[in-house]
PDB file of C-alpha atoms and ligand atoms in Angstrom:
ATOM      1  CA  UNK A   1     217.430  45.288  28.716  1.00  0.00           C
ATOM      2  CA  UNK A   2     220.817  47.275  26.051  1.00  0.00           C
ATOM      3  CA  UNK A   3     224.194  47.105  25.489  1.00  0.00           C
ATOM      4  CA  UNK A   4     225.009  50.323  24.293  1.00  0.00           C
ATOM      5  CA  UNK A   5     229.049  49.322  23.084  1.00  0.00           C
ATOM      6  CA  UNK A   6     230.939  52.347  21.678  1.00  0.00           C
ATOM      7  CA  UNK A   7     229.475  54.253  25.109  1.00  0.00           C
ATOM      8  CA  UNK A   8     231.982  56.360  25.875  1.00  0.00           C
ATOM      9  CA  UNK A   9     231.956  58.340  22.748  1.00  0.00           C
ATOM     10  CA  UNK A  10     230.700  60.839  20.308  1.00  0.00           C
ATOM     11  CA  UNK A  11     227.593  58.569  19.310  1.00  0.00           C
ATOM     12  CA  UNK A  12     227.716  56.566  22.281  1.00  0.00           C
ATOM     13  CA  UNK A  13     227.242  59.121  24.637  1.00  0.00           C
ATOM     14  CA  UNK A  14     224.161  60.829  23.660  1.00  0.00           C
ATOM     15  CA  UNK A  15     222.247  57.216  23.319  1.00  0.00           C
ATOM     16  CA  UNK A  16     223.556  56.561  27.399  1.00  0.00           C
ATOM     17  CA  UNK A  17     222.670  60.322  27.519  1.00  0.00           C
ATOM     18  CA  UNK A  18     218.287  59.453  25.352  1.00  0.00           C
ATOM     19  CA  UNK A  19     218.468  56.576  27.079  1.00  0.00           C
ATOM     20  CA  UNK A  20     218.643  57.911  30.670  1.00  0.00           C
ATOM     21  CA  UNK A  21     216.427  60.353  29.777  1.00  0.00           C
ATOM     22  CA  UNK A  22     213.360  57.748  28.698  1.00  0.00           C
ATOM     23  CA  UNK A  23     214.228  55.879  32.301  1.00  0.00           C
ATOM     24  CA  UNK A  24     215.420  53.024  30.225  1.00  0.00           C
ATOM     25  CA  UNK A  25     217.461  50.020  31.475  1.00  0.00           C
ATOM     26  CA  UNK A  26     221.065  49.757  29.761  1.00  0.00           C
ATOM     27  CA  UNK A  27     224.105  48.669  30.154  1.00  0.00           C
ATOM     28  CA  UNK A  28     226.590  50.619  28.482  1.00  0.00           C
ATOM     29  CA  UNK A  29     230.275  48.382  27.902  1.00  0.00           C
ATOM     30  CA  UNK A  30     233.464  50.792  28.110  1.00  0.00           C
ATOM     31  CA  UNK A  31     236.950  49.472  28.273  1.00  0.00           C
ATOM     32  CA  UNK A  32     236.925  50.857  31.404  1.00  0.00           C
ATOM     33  CA  UNK A  33     235.552  50.861  35.302  1.00  0.00           C
ATOM     34  CA  UNK A  34     233.329  53.361  34.810  1.00  0.00           C
ATOM     35  CA  UNK A  35     230.179  53.723  37.896  1.00  0.00           C
ATOM     36  CA  UNK A  36     227.876  51.876  36.581  1.00  0.00           C
ATOM     37  CA  UNK A  37     228.883  50.360  33.252  1.00  0.00           C
ATOM     38  CA  UNK A  38     230.312  46.941  32.290  1.00  0.00           C
ATOM     39  CA  UNK A  39     233.665  46.900  31.276  1.00  0.00           C
ATOM     40  CA  UNK A  40     234.305  44.662  28.214  1.00  0.00           C
ATOM     41  CA  UNK A  41     236.880  45.182  24.730  1.00  0.00           C
ATOM     42  CA  UNK A  42     235.667  42.999  22.068  1.00  0.00           C
ATOM     43  CA  UNK A  43     239.513  41.239  21.878  1.00  0.00           C
ATOM     44  CA  UNK A  44     238.353  39.426  24.975  1.00  0.00           C
ATOM     45  CA  UNK A  45     235.467  36.379  24.342  1.00  0.00           C
ATOM     46  CA  UNK A  46     235.132  36.641  27.763  1.00  0.00           C
ATOM     47  CA  UNK A  47     234.900  39.374  28.813  1.00  0.00           C
ATOM     48  CA  UNK A  48     231.783  40.051  25.657  1.00  0.00           C
ATOM     49  CA  UNK A  49     230.331  36.835  26.824  1.00  0.00           C
ATOM     50  CA  UNK A  50     229.286  39.451  30.878  1.00  0.00           C
ATOM     51  CA  UNK A  51     228.777  42.082  29.351  1.00  0.00           C
ATOM     52  CA  UNK A  52     226.062  40.668  27.255  1.00  0.00           C
ATOM     53  CA  UNK A  53     223.948  38.030  29.580  1.00  0.00           C
ATOM     54  CA  UNK A  54     220.687  38.595  29.790  1.00  0.00           C
ATOM     55  CA  UNK A  55     220.768  41.175  27.385  1.00  0.00           C
ATOM     56  CA  UNK A  56     217.704  41.873  25.122  1.00  0.00           C
ATOM     57  CA  UNK A  57     219.253  44.513  22.483  1.00  0.00           C
ATOM     58  CA  UNK A  58     222.335  46.076  21.747  1.00  0.00           C
ATOM     59  CA  UNK A  59     223.618  49.206  20.023  1.00  0.00           C
ATOM     60  CA  UNK A  60     226.592  48.140  18.183  1.00  0.00           C
ATOM     61  CA  UNK A  61     229.627  50.454  17.642  1.00  0.00           C
ATOM     62  CA  UNK A  62     232.988  49.335  16.421  1.00  0.00           C
ATOM     63  CA  UNK A  63     236.540  51.055  15.473  1.00  0.00           C
ATOM     64  CA  UNK A  64     238.466  48.508  14.868  1.00  0.00           C
ATOM     65  CA  UNK A  65     242.149  49.686  14.695  1.00  0.00           C
ATOM     66  CA  UNK A  66     241.864  47.580  11.051  1.00  0.00           C
ATOM     67  CA  UNK A  67     239.349  47.445   8.920  1.00  0.00           C
ATOM     68  CA  UNK A  68     238.723  44.389   9.278  1.00  0.00           C
ATOM     69  CA  UNK A  69     234.885  43.388  11.037  1.00  0.00           C
ATOM     70  CA  UNK A  70     236.858  41.171  14.014  1.00  0.00           C
ATOM     71  CA  UNK A  71     235.177  43.462  17.017  1.00  0.00           C
ATOM     72  CA  UNK A  72     231.379  43.358  14.986  1.00  0.00           C
ATOM     73  CA  UNK A  73     231.786  39.358  14.480  1.00  0.00           C
ATOM     74  CA  UNK A  74     232.855  39.093  18.580  1.00  0.00           C
ATOM     75  CA  UNK A  75     229.599  40.581  19.409  1.00  0.00           C
ATOM     76  CA  UNK A  76     227.358  39.104  17.265  1.00  0.00           C
ATOM     77  CA  UNK A  77     228.653  35.409  18.144  1.00  0.00           C
ATOM     78  CA  UNK A  78     228.855  36.063  22.107  1.00  0.00           C
ATOM     79  CA  UNK A  79     225.019  37.756  21.261  1.00  0.00           C
ATOM     80  CA  UNK A  80     224.179  35.049  19.532  1.00  0.00           C
ATOM     81  CA  UNK A  81     225.231  32.327  23.165  1.00  0.00           C
ATOM     82  CA  UNK A  82     223.380  34.313  25.328  1.00  0.00           C
ATOM     83  CA  UNK A  83     220.068  35.063  23.383  1.00  0.00           C
ATOM     84  CA  UNK A  84     220.819  38.516  22.629  1.00  0.00           C
ATOM     85  CA  UNK A  85     217.438  39.952  20.324  1.00  0.00           C
ATOM     86  CA  UNK A  86     218.715  42.643  18.058  1.00  0.00           C
ATOM     87  CA  UNK A  87     221.098  44.755  16.975  1.00  0.00           C
ATOM     88  CA  UNK A  88     220.835  47.452  16.185  1.00  0.00           C
ATOM     89  CA  UNK A  89     224.874  48.662  14.254  1.00  0.00           C
ATOM     90  CA  UNK A  90     226.414  52.154  13.397  1.00  0.00           C
ATOM     91  CA  UNK A  91     227.821  52.012   9.675  1.00  0.00           C
ATOM     92  CA  UNK A  92     228.020  54.391   6.829  1.00  0.00           C
ATOM     93  CA  UNK A  93     226.956  56.031   4.584  1.00  0.00           C
ATOM     94  CA  UNK A  94     228.054  54.145   1.140  1.00  0.00           C
ATOM     95  CA  UNK A  95     228.703  51.540   2.552  1.00  0.00           C
ATOM     96  CA  UNK A  96     229.884  48.541  -0.572  1.00  0.00           C
ATOM     97  CA  UNK A  97     230.308  51.213  -3.495  1.00  0.00           C
ATOM     98  CA  UNK A  98     232.787  51.233  -5.907  1.00  0.00           C
ATOM     99  CA  UNK A  99     235.759  53.145  -5.764  1.00  0.00           C
ATOM    100  CA  UNK A 100     239.283  53.317  -7.201  1.00  0.00           C
ATOM    101  CA  UNK A 101     239.101  50.346  -7.501  1.00  0.00           C
ATOM    102  CA  UNK A 102     237.998  49.686  -3.530  1.00  0.00           C
ATOM    103  CA  UNK A 103     234.669  48.767  -2.175  1.00  0.00           C
ATOM    104  CA  UNK A 104     233.728  51.716   0.192  1.00  0.00           C
ATOM    105  CA  UNK A 105     233.067  51.102   3.695  1.00  0.00           C
ATOM    106  CA  UNK A 106     234.231  47.183   3.080  1.00  0.00           C
ATOM    107  CA  UNK A 107     234.667  46.636   7.097  1.00  0.00           C
ATOM    108  CA  UNK A 108     231.549  47.952   8.011  1.00  0.00           C
ATOM    109  CA  UNK A 109     229.841  45.670   5.211  1.00  0.00           C
ATOM    110  CA  UNK A 110     231.397  42.918   6.231  1.00  0.00           C
ATOM    111  CA  UNK A 111     230.035  43.279   9.627  1.00  0.00           C
ATOM    112  CA  UNK A 112     226.702  43.614   8.038  1.00  0.00           C
ATOM    113  CA  UNK A 113     226.632  41.168   6.310  1.00  0.00           C
ATOM    114  CA  UNK A 114     227.112  39.089   9.552  1.00  0.00           C
ATOM    115  CA  UNK A 115     225.301  40.150  11.066  1.00  0.00           C
ATOM    116  CA  UNK A 116     222.021  39.744   9.032  1.00  0.00           C
ATOM    117  CA  UNK A 117     223.230  36.006   8.902  1.00  0.00           C
ATOM    118  CA  UNK A 118     223.176  35.853  11.752  1.00  0.00           C
ATOM    119  CA  UNK A 119     219.123  35.517  11.921  1.00  0.00           C
ATOM    120  CA  UNK A 120     219.025  37.660  15.315  1.00  0.00           C
ATOM    121  CA  UNK A 121     217.269  40.850  14.053  1.00  0.00           C
ATOM    122  CA  UNK A 122     218.568  44.376  13.497  1.00  0.00           C
ATOM    123  CA  UNK A 123     218.285  47.524  11.951  1.00  0.00           C
ATOM    124  CA  UNK A 124     221.670  49.890  10.231  1.00  0.00           C
ATOM    125  CA  UNK A 125     221.750  53.031  10.057  1.00  0.00           C
ATOM    126  CA  UNK A 126     224.626  54.771   7.804  1.00  0.00           C
ATOM    127  CA  UNK A 127     225.197  58.391   8.184  1.00  0.00           C
ATOM    128  CA  UNK A 128     227.862  60.658   6.496  1.00  0.00           C
ATOM    129  CA  UNK A 129     230.205  62.677   7.547  1.00  0.00           C
ATOM    130  CA  UNK A 130     229.721  64.022  12.106  1.00  0.00           C
ATOM    131  CA  UNK A 131     229.084  67.137  12.155  1.00  0.00           C
ATOM    132  CA  UNK A 132     231.207  66.916  15.858  1.00  0.00           C
ATOM    133  CA  UNK A 133     234.228  65.648  12.862  1.00  0.00           C
ATOM    134  CA  UNK A 134     235.447  69.521  13.435  1.00  0.00           C
ATOM    135  CA  UNK A 135     235.748  69.661  17.105  1.00  0.00           C
ATOM    136  CA  UNK A 136     239.552  67.644  15.716  1.00  0.00           C
ATOM    137  CA  UNK A 137     239.965  70.861  14.821  1.00  0.00           C
ATOM    138  CA  UNK A 138     239.654  72.785  17.334  1.00  0.00           C
ATOM    139  CA  UNK A 139     242.869  73.158  19.278  1.00  0.00           C
ATOM    140  CA  UNK A 140     244.130  74.690  15.060  1.00  0.00           C
ATOM    141  CA  UNK A 141     240.812  76.767  15.342  1.00  0.00           C
ATOM    142  CA  UNK A 142     242.089  78.035  18.339  1.00  0.00           C
ATOM    143  CA  UNK A 143     245.069  78.557  16.900  1.00  0.00           C
ATOM    144  CA  UNK A 144     243.471  80.782  14.061  1.00  0.00           C
ATOM    145  CA  UNK A 145     245.807  78.006  11.819  1.00  0.00           C
ATOM    146  CA  UNK A 146     243.942  76.262   8.676  1.00  0.00           C
ATOM    147  CA  UNK A 147     241.435  72.991   9.016  1.00  0.00           C
ATOM    148  CA  UNK A 148     242.892  70.585   6.303  1.00  0.00           C
ATOM    149  CA  UNK A 149     239.753  70.145   3.948  1.00  0.00           C
ATOM    150  CA  UNK A 150     239.941  66.742   2.498  1.00  0.00           C
ATOM    151  CA  UNK A 151     236.886  66.858   0.766  1.00  0.00           C
ATOM    152  CA  UNK A 152     237.518  69.859  -2.391  1.00  0.00           C
ATOM    153  CA  UNK A 153     234.489  70.720  -3.626  1.00  0.00           C
ATOM    154  CA  UNK A 154     232.856  68.147  -2.811  1.00  0.00           C
ATOM    155  CA  UNK A 155     229.508  68.234  -0.313  1.00  0.00           C
ATOM    156  CA  UNK A 156     227.245  66.364   1.862  1.00  0.00           C
ATOM    157  CA  UNK A 157     224.772  66.625   4.650  1.00  0.00           C
ATOM    158  CA  UNK A 158     226.187  66.565   7.635  1.00  0.00           C
ATOM    159  CA  UNK A 159     224.828  65.057   9.813  1.00  0.00           C
ATOM    160  CA  UNK A 160     223.528  66.312  13.826  1.00  0.00           C
ATOM    161  CA  UNK A 161     226.017  62.822  15.948  1.00  0.00           C
ATOM    162  CA  UNK A 162     222.071  63.749  18.409  1.00  0.00           C
ATOM    163  CA  UNK A 163     219.916  62.691  15.519  1.00  0.00           C
ATOM    164  CA  UNK A 164     221.689  59.025  14.677  1.00  0.00           C
ATOM    165  CA  UNK A 165     221.834  58.709  18.584  1.00  0.00           C
ATOM    166  CA  UNK A 166     217.958  59.874  18.857  1.00  0.00           C
ATOM    167  CA  UNK A 167     217.196  57.331  15.538  1.00  0.00           C
ATOM    168  CA  UNK A 168     218.912  54.762  17.049  1.00  0.00           C
ATOM    169  CA  UNK A 169     217.341  55.085  20.825  1.00  0.00           C
ATOM    170  CA  UNK A 170     214.012  55.028  17.764  1.00  0.00           C
ATOM    171  CA  UNK A 171     214.839  51.764  16.149  1.00  0.00           C
ATOM    172  CA  UNK A 172     215.871  49.864  20.098  1.00  0.00           C
ATOM    173  CA  UNK A 173     212.684  50.529  21.624  1.00  0.00           C
ATOM    174  CA  UNK A 174     210.073  50.068  19.398  1.00  0.00           C
ATOM    175  CA  UNK A 175     209.889  47.234  16.080  1.00  0.00           C
ATOM    176  CA  UNK A 176     208.807  49.565  13.016  1.00  0.00           C
ATOM    177  CA  UNK A 177     212.717  50.378  12.000  1.00  0.00           C
ATOM    178  CA  UNK A 178     213.935  45.931  11.901  1.00  0.00           C
ATOM    179  CA  UNK A 179     215.219  45.296   9.017  1.00  0.00           C
ATOM    180  CA  UNK A 180     215.678  48.587   8.395  1.00  0.00           C
ATOM    181  CA  UNK A 181     218.578  50.050   5.671  1.00  0.00           C
ATOM    182  CA  UNK A 182     218.740  54.114   6.838  1.00  0.00           C
ATOM    183  CA  UNK A 183     221.055  56.584   5.146  1.00  0.00           C
ATOM    184  CA  UNK A 184     220.758  59.506   8.192  1.00  0.00           C
ATOM    185  CA  UNK A 185     221.971  62.338   6.110  1.00  0.00           C
ATOM    186  CA  UNK A 186     221.987  66.001   7.702  1.00  0.00           C
ATOM    187  CA  UNK A 187     218.967  68.317   5.918  1.00  0.00           C
ATOM    188  CA  UNK A 188     221.735  70.408   3.499  1.00  0.00           C
ATOM    189  CA  UNK A 189     224.359  69.368   1.515  1.00  0.00           C
ATOM    190  CA  UNK A 190     227.559  71.565   2.532  1.00  0.00           C
ATOM    191  CA  UNK A 191     231.316  71.402   0.990  1.00  0.00           C
ATOM    192  CA  UNK A 192     233.499  72.586   4.138  1.00  0.00           C
ATOM    193  CA  UNK A 193     234.283  75.823   2.327  1.00  0.00           C
ATOM    194  CA  UNK A 194     230.576  76.209   3.655  1.00  0.00           C
ATOM    195  CA  UNK A 195     231.064  74.216   7.472  1.00  0.00           C
ATOM    196  CA  UNK A 196     233.929  77.003   7.868  1.00  0.00           C
ATOM    197  CA  UNK A 197     232.308  80.041   6.774  1.00  0.00           C
ATOM    198  CA  UNK A 198     228.470  79.269   9.043  1.00  0.00           C
ATOM    199  CA  UNK A 199     231.701  77.888  11.751  1.00  0.00           C
ATOM    200  CA  UNK A 200     232.908  81.714  11.855  1.00  0.00           C
ATOM    201  CA  UNK A 201     229.990  83.375  11.854  1.00  0.00           C
ATOM    202  CA  UNK A 202     228.250  81.635  15.404  1.00  0.00           C
ATOM    203  CA  UNK A 203     231.949  81.005  16.471  1.00  0.00           C
ATOM    204  CA  UNK A 204     232.786  85.240  16.145  1.00  0.00           C
ATOM    205  CA  UNK A 205     236.770  84.001  14.506  1.00  0.00           C
ATOM    206  CA  UNK A 206     238.065  83.061  11.744  1.00  0.00           C
ATOM    207  CA  UNK A 207     238.143  79.635  10.522  1.00  0.00           C
ATOM    208  CA  UNK A 208     239.980  78.995   7.720  1.00  0.00           C
ATOM    209  CA  UNK A 209     240.224  75.807   5.197  1.00  0.00           C
ATOM    210  CA  UNK A 210     243.345  74.261   3.514  1.00  0.00           C
ATOM    211  CA  UNK A 211     243.095  71.835   1.027  1.00  0.00           C
ATOM    212  CA  UNK A 212     244.437  68.860   1.160  1.00  0.00           C
ATOM    213  CA  UNK A 213     244.080  65.238  -1.149  1.00  0.00           C
ATOM    214  CA  UNK A 214     246.220  63.240   2.048  1.00  0.00           C
ATOM    215  CA  UNK A 215     244.484  60.390   1.462  1.00  0.00           C
ATOM    216  CA  UNK A 216     247.384  57.708   1.414  1.00  0.00           C
ATOM    217  CA  UNK A 217     247.705  58.856   5.144  1.00  0.00           C
ATOM    218  CA  UNK A 218     244.388  58.317   6.803  1.00  0.00           C
ATOM    219  CA  UNK A 219     243.573  55.165   7.558  1.00  0.00           C
ATOM    220  CA  UNK A 220     243.201  52.097   6.118  1.00  0.00           C
ATOM    221  CA  UNK A 221     239.550  52.270   6.319  1.00  0.00           C
ATOM    222  CA  UNK A 222     238.298  55.625   5.999  1.00  0.00           C
ATOM    223  CA  UNK A 223     241.154  56.061   2.476  1.00  0.00           C
ATOM    224  CA  UNK A 224     238.176  54.357   0.634  1.00  0.00           C
ATOM    225  CA  UNK A 225     235.318  55.773   1.624  1.00  0.00           C
ATOM    226  CA  UNK A 226     236.871  58.990   1.862  1.00  0.00           C
ATOM    227  CA  UNK A 227     238.127  59.536  -1.250  1.00  0.00           C
ATOM    228  CA  UNK A 228     233.784  58.622  -2.952  1.00  0.00           C
ATOM    229  CA  UNK A 229     232.468  61.387  -0.889  1.00  0.00           C
ATOM    230  CA  UNK A 230     235.497  63.577  -1.831  1.00  0.00           C
ATOM    231  CA  UNK A 231     234.475  62.546  -5.619  1.00  0.00           C
ATOM    232  CA  UNK A 232     230.635  63.480  -4.874  1.00  0.00           C
ATOM    233  CA  UNK A 233     229.496  60.159  -3.803  1.00  0.00           C
ATOM    234  CA  UNK A 234     228.143  61.300  -0.017  1.00  0.00           C
ATOM    235  CA  UNK A 235     225.966  64.340  -2.039  1.00  0.00           C
ATOM    236  CA  UNK A 236     222.699  63.733  -1.101  1.00  0.00           C
ATOM    237  CA  UNK A 237     219.851  63.689   1.702  1.00  0.00           C
ATOM    238  CA  UNK A 238     217.511  62.115   2.409  1.00  0.00           C
ATOM    239  CA  UNK A 239     214.495  62.145   4.415  1.00  0.00           C
ATOM    240  CA  UNK A 240     215.395  58.359   6.873  1.00  0.00           C
ATOM    241  CA  UNK A 241     215.607  60.892   9.727  1.00  0.00           C
ATOM    242  CA  UNK A 242     212.792  63.159   9.785  1.00  0.00           C
ATOM    243  CA  UNK A 243     210.516  59.573   9.300  1.00  0.00           C
ATOM    244  CA  UNK A 244     211.922  58.228  12.390  1.00  0.00           C
ATOM    245  CA  UNK A 245     211.725  60.971  14.664  1.00  0.00           C
ATOM    246  CA  UNK A 246     208.937  63.218  13.196  1.00  0.00           C
ATOM    247  CA  UNK A 247     210.431  66.169  12.780  1.00  0.00           C
ATOM    248  CA  UNK A 248     213.480  68.162  10.600  1.00  0.00           C
ATOM    249  CA  UNK A 249     216.615  66.541  10.370  1.00  0.00           C
ATOM    250  CA  UNK A 250     219.391  69.212  12.948  1.00  0.00           C
ATOM    251  CA  UNK A 251     221.616  71.746  11.231  1.00  0.00           C
ATOM    252  CA  UNK A 252     225.144  72.103  11.132  1.00  0.00           C
ATOM    253  CA  UNK A 253     224.811  75.844  12.371  1.00  0.00           C
ATOM    254  CA  UNK A 254     222.631  74.196  14.973  1.00  0.00           C
ATOM    255  CA  UNK A 255     224.858  72.065  15.890  1.00  0.00           C
ATOM    256  CA  UNK A 256     228.098  74.627  15.994  1.00  0.00           C
ATOM    257  CA  UNK A 257     225.120  77.226  18.436  1.00  0.00           C
ATOM    258  CA  UNK A 258     225.068  73.987  20.504  1.00  0.00           C
ATOM    259  CA  UNK A 259     229.090  73.252  21.223  1.00  0.00           C
ATOM    260  CA  UNK A 260     230.182  76.738  20.794  1.00  0.00           C
ATOM    261  CA  UNK A 261     231.992  76.572  24.839  1.00  0.00           C
ATOM    262  CA  UNK A 262     233.796  73.235  23.033  1.00  0.00           C
ATOM    263  CA  UNK A 263     235.743  75.340  21.099  1.00  0.00           C
ATOM    264  CA  UNK A 264     236.210  77.517  22.716  1.00  0.00           C
ATOM    265  CA  UNK A 265     238.016  75.317  26.194  1.00  0.00           C
ATOM    266  CA  UNK A 266     241.907  73.836  25.499  1.00  0.00           C
ATOM    267  CA  UNK A 267     241.678  70.572  23.747  1.00  0.00           C
TER     268      UNK A 267
HETATM  269  N1  NAP B   1     232.865  60.168  12.247  1.00  0.00           N
HETATM  270  C1  NAP B   1     231.913  60.614  11.091  1.00  0.00           C
HETATM  271  O1  NAP B   1     231.889  61.090  10.403  1.00  0.00           O
HETATM  272  C2  NAP B   1     231.717  58.694  10.495  1.00  0.00           C
HETATM  273  C3  NAP B   1     230.579  58.417   9.940  1.00  0.00           C
HETATM  274  C4  NAP B   1     230.332  57.666   9.079  1.00  0.00           C
HETATM  275  C5  NAP B   1     230.322  56.830  10.659  1.00  0.00           C
HETATM  276  N2  NAP B   1     230.540  56.298  11.402  1.00  0.00           N
HETATM  277  C6  NAP B   1     231.865  55.678  12.065  1.00  0.00           C
HETATM  278  O2  NAP B   1     230.980  55.707  13.490  1.00  0.00           O
HETATM  279  C7  NAP B   1     231.418  55.163  14.534  1.00  0.00           C
HETATM  280  C8  NAP B   1     232.751  55.632  15.046  1.00  0.00           C
HETATM  281  O3  NAP B   1     231.335  55.878  15.979  1.00  0.00           O
HETATM  282  P1  NAP B   1     232.232  57.811  17.658  1.00  0.00           P
HETATM  283  O4  NAP B   1     232.625  58.385  16.423  1.00  0.00           O
HETATM  284  O5  NAP B   1     230.557  58.410  18.489  1.00  0.00           O
HETATM  285  O6  NAP B   1     233.225  57.393  18.294  1.00  0.00           O
HETATM  286  P2  NAP B   1     234.403  57.488  19.397  1.00  0.00           P
HETATM  287  O7  NAP B   1     234.187  58.692  19.507  1.00  0.00           O
HETATM  288  O8  NAP B   1     235.220  57.728  18.386  1.00  0.00           O
HETATM  289  O9  NAP B   1     233.846  56.400  20.436  1.00  0.00           O
HETATM  290  C9  NAP B   1     234.486  54.547  19.900  1.00  0.00           C
HETATM  291  C10 NAP B   1     234.095  53.774  20.658  1.00  0.00           C
HETATM  292  O10 NAP B   1     234.507  52.988  21.112  1.00  0.00           O
HETATM  293  C11 NAP B   1     234.790  51.834  22.405  1.00  0.00           C
HETATM  294  N3  NAP B   1     236.028  51.477  21.521  1.00  0.00           N
HETATM  295  C12 NAP B   1     237.251  51.271  21.684  1.00  0.00           C
HETATM  296  N4  NAP B   1     238.050  50.263  21.187  1.00  0.00           N
HETATM  297  C13 NAP B   1     237.384  49.663  22.166  1.00  0.00           C
HETATM  298  C14 NAP B   1     237.428  47.795  22.383  1.00  0.00           C
HETATM  299  N5  NAP B   1     238.337  46.804  21.806  1.00  0.00           N
HETATM  300  N6  NAP B   1     236.074  46.934  22.957  1.00  0.00           N
HETATM  301  C15 NAP B   1     235.591  47.680  23.388  1.00  0.00           C
HETATM  302  N7  NAP B   1     234.856  49.450  22.877  1.00  0.00           N
HETATM  303  C16 NAP B   1     236.119  50.287  22.351  1.00  0.00           C
HETATM  304  C17 NAP B   1     235.594  53.302  23.693  1.00  0.00           C
HETATM  305  O11 NAP B   1     235.749  53.193  24.472  1.00  0.00           O
HETATM  306  P3  NAP B   1     236.720  53.233  25.505  1.00  0.00           P
HETATM  307  O12 NAP B   1     237.902  53.635  25.029  1.00  0.00           O
HETATM  308  O13 NAP B   1     235.858  53.903  27.141  1.00  0.00           O
HETATM  309  O14 NAP B   1     236.640  51.717  25.589  1.00  0.00           O
HETATM  310  C18 NAP B   1     234.503  54.184  23.247  1.00  0.00           C
HETATM  311  O15 NAP B   1     233.182  54.747  23.410  1.00  0.00           O
HETATM  312  C19 NAP B   1     232.705  54.103  13.376  1.00  0.00           C
HETATM  313  O16 NAP B   1     232.322  52.858  12.882  1.00  0.00           O
HETATM  314  C20 NAP B   1     232.850  55.319  12.593  1.00  0.00           C
HETATM  315  O17 NAP B   1     233.225  54.362  10.794  1.00  0.00           O
HETATM  316  C21 NAP B   1     231.453  57.514  12.079  1.00  0.00           C
END
């Protein structure tokens, strides 16, 4: 039995889809009551204990309101008590790097360390920016307004969230990825302007960008990571997605083509 946390979000919903397609037994966790799901909140230990009861493997995805590892640690505590065997954690690229006197992805790193110290089997997934992040700006794109570019001229190998989910499922359903830490990049380095140009071609409408270095307006947990990426820290491609999946990682253009309709819908 697999517990999928973050099951209603970007990555978790793809994990749920893949497990469903594979006919694999799982529980989808959400703070809301949903058919076939388990209702639990990382802030409510009793609900976590119910969610992990009888579970072998957990897909762990947290988005804490404060940049701490509290939610991850709450899950690890419940998992150990329930006899869970393995945790596959969604972390982030660069966690543990230093930028501007601070640690990049400090809360992800603290969570990874807690998982390693727990004695459970683990796999850590560290993607760069998701291709789907541009959907945050679809209202601006629809209105013909410029979308904010926080990363200047730096390049990143943005990853298709479907690939991140597919690697998570591979790590949960076999033992070949136990004890591995993967940087799950896409296949090519792109600036934000490159992404906008690709989107413009696919959507057949103007997609303008406006440069902003408003890092201080970002949530504290993201600021150092975005600064690190803006300084070029995330400008590398790995072969981790193709090695795990046995096929090339998806391109940003393919992701955009497959999501044209999402940009047409009113957000
Ligand atoms: N976006 C990027 O470019 C990027 C890059 C690298 C790493 N990451 C990492 O990816 C993660 C975000 O993944 P995502 O975009 O798939 O998330 P998302 O779409 O924002 O979904 C968040 C999920 O967390 C659940 N959730 C939120 N608070 C909860 C709580 N207190 N208790 C239980 N569940 C809770 C939500 O479920 P309900 O609302 O249904 O309860 C939802 O399913 C973060 O850890 C981030 O650091 C993101």
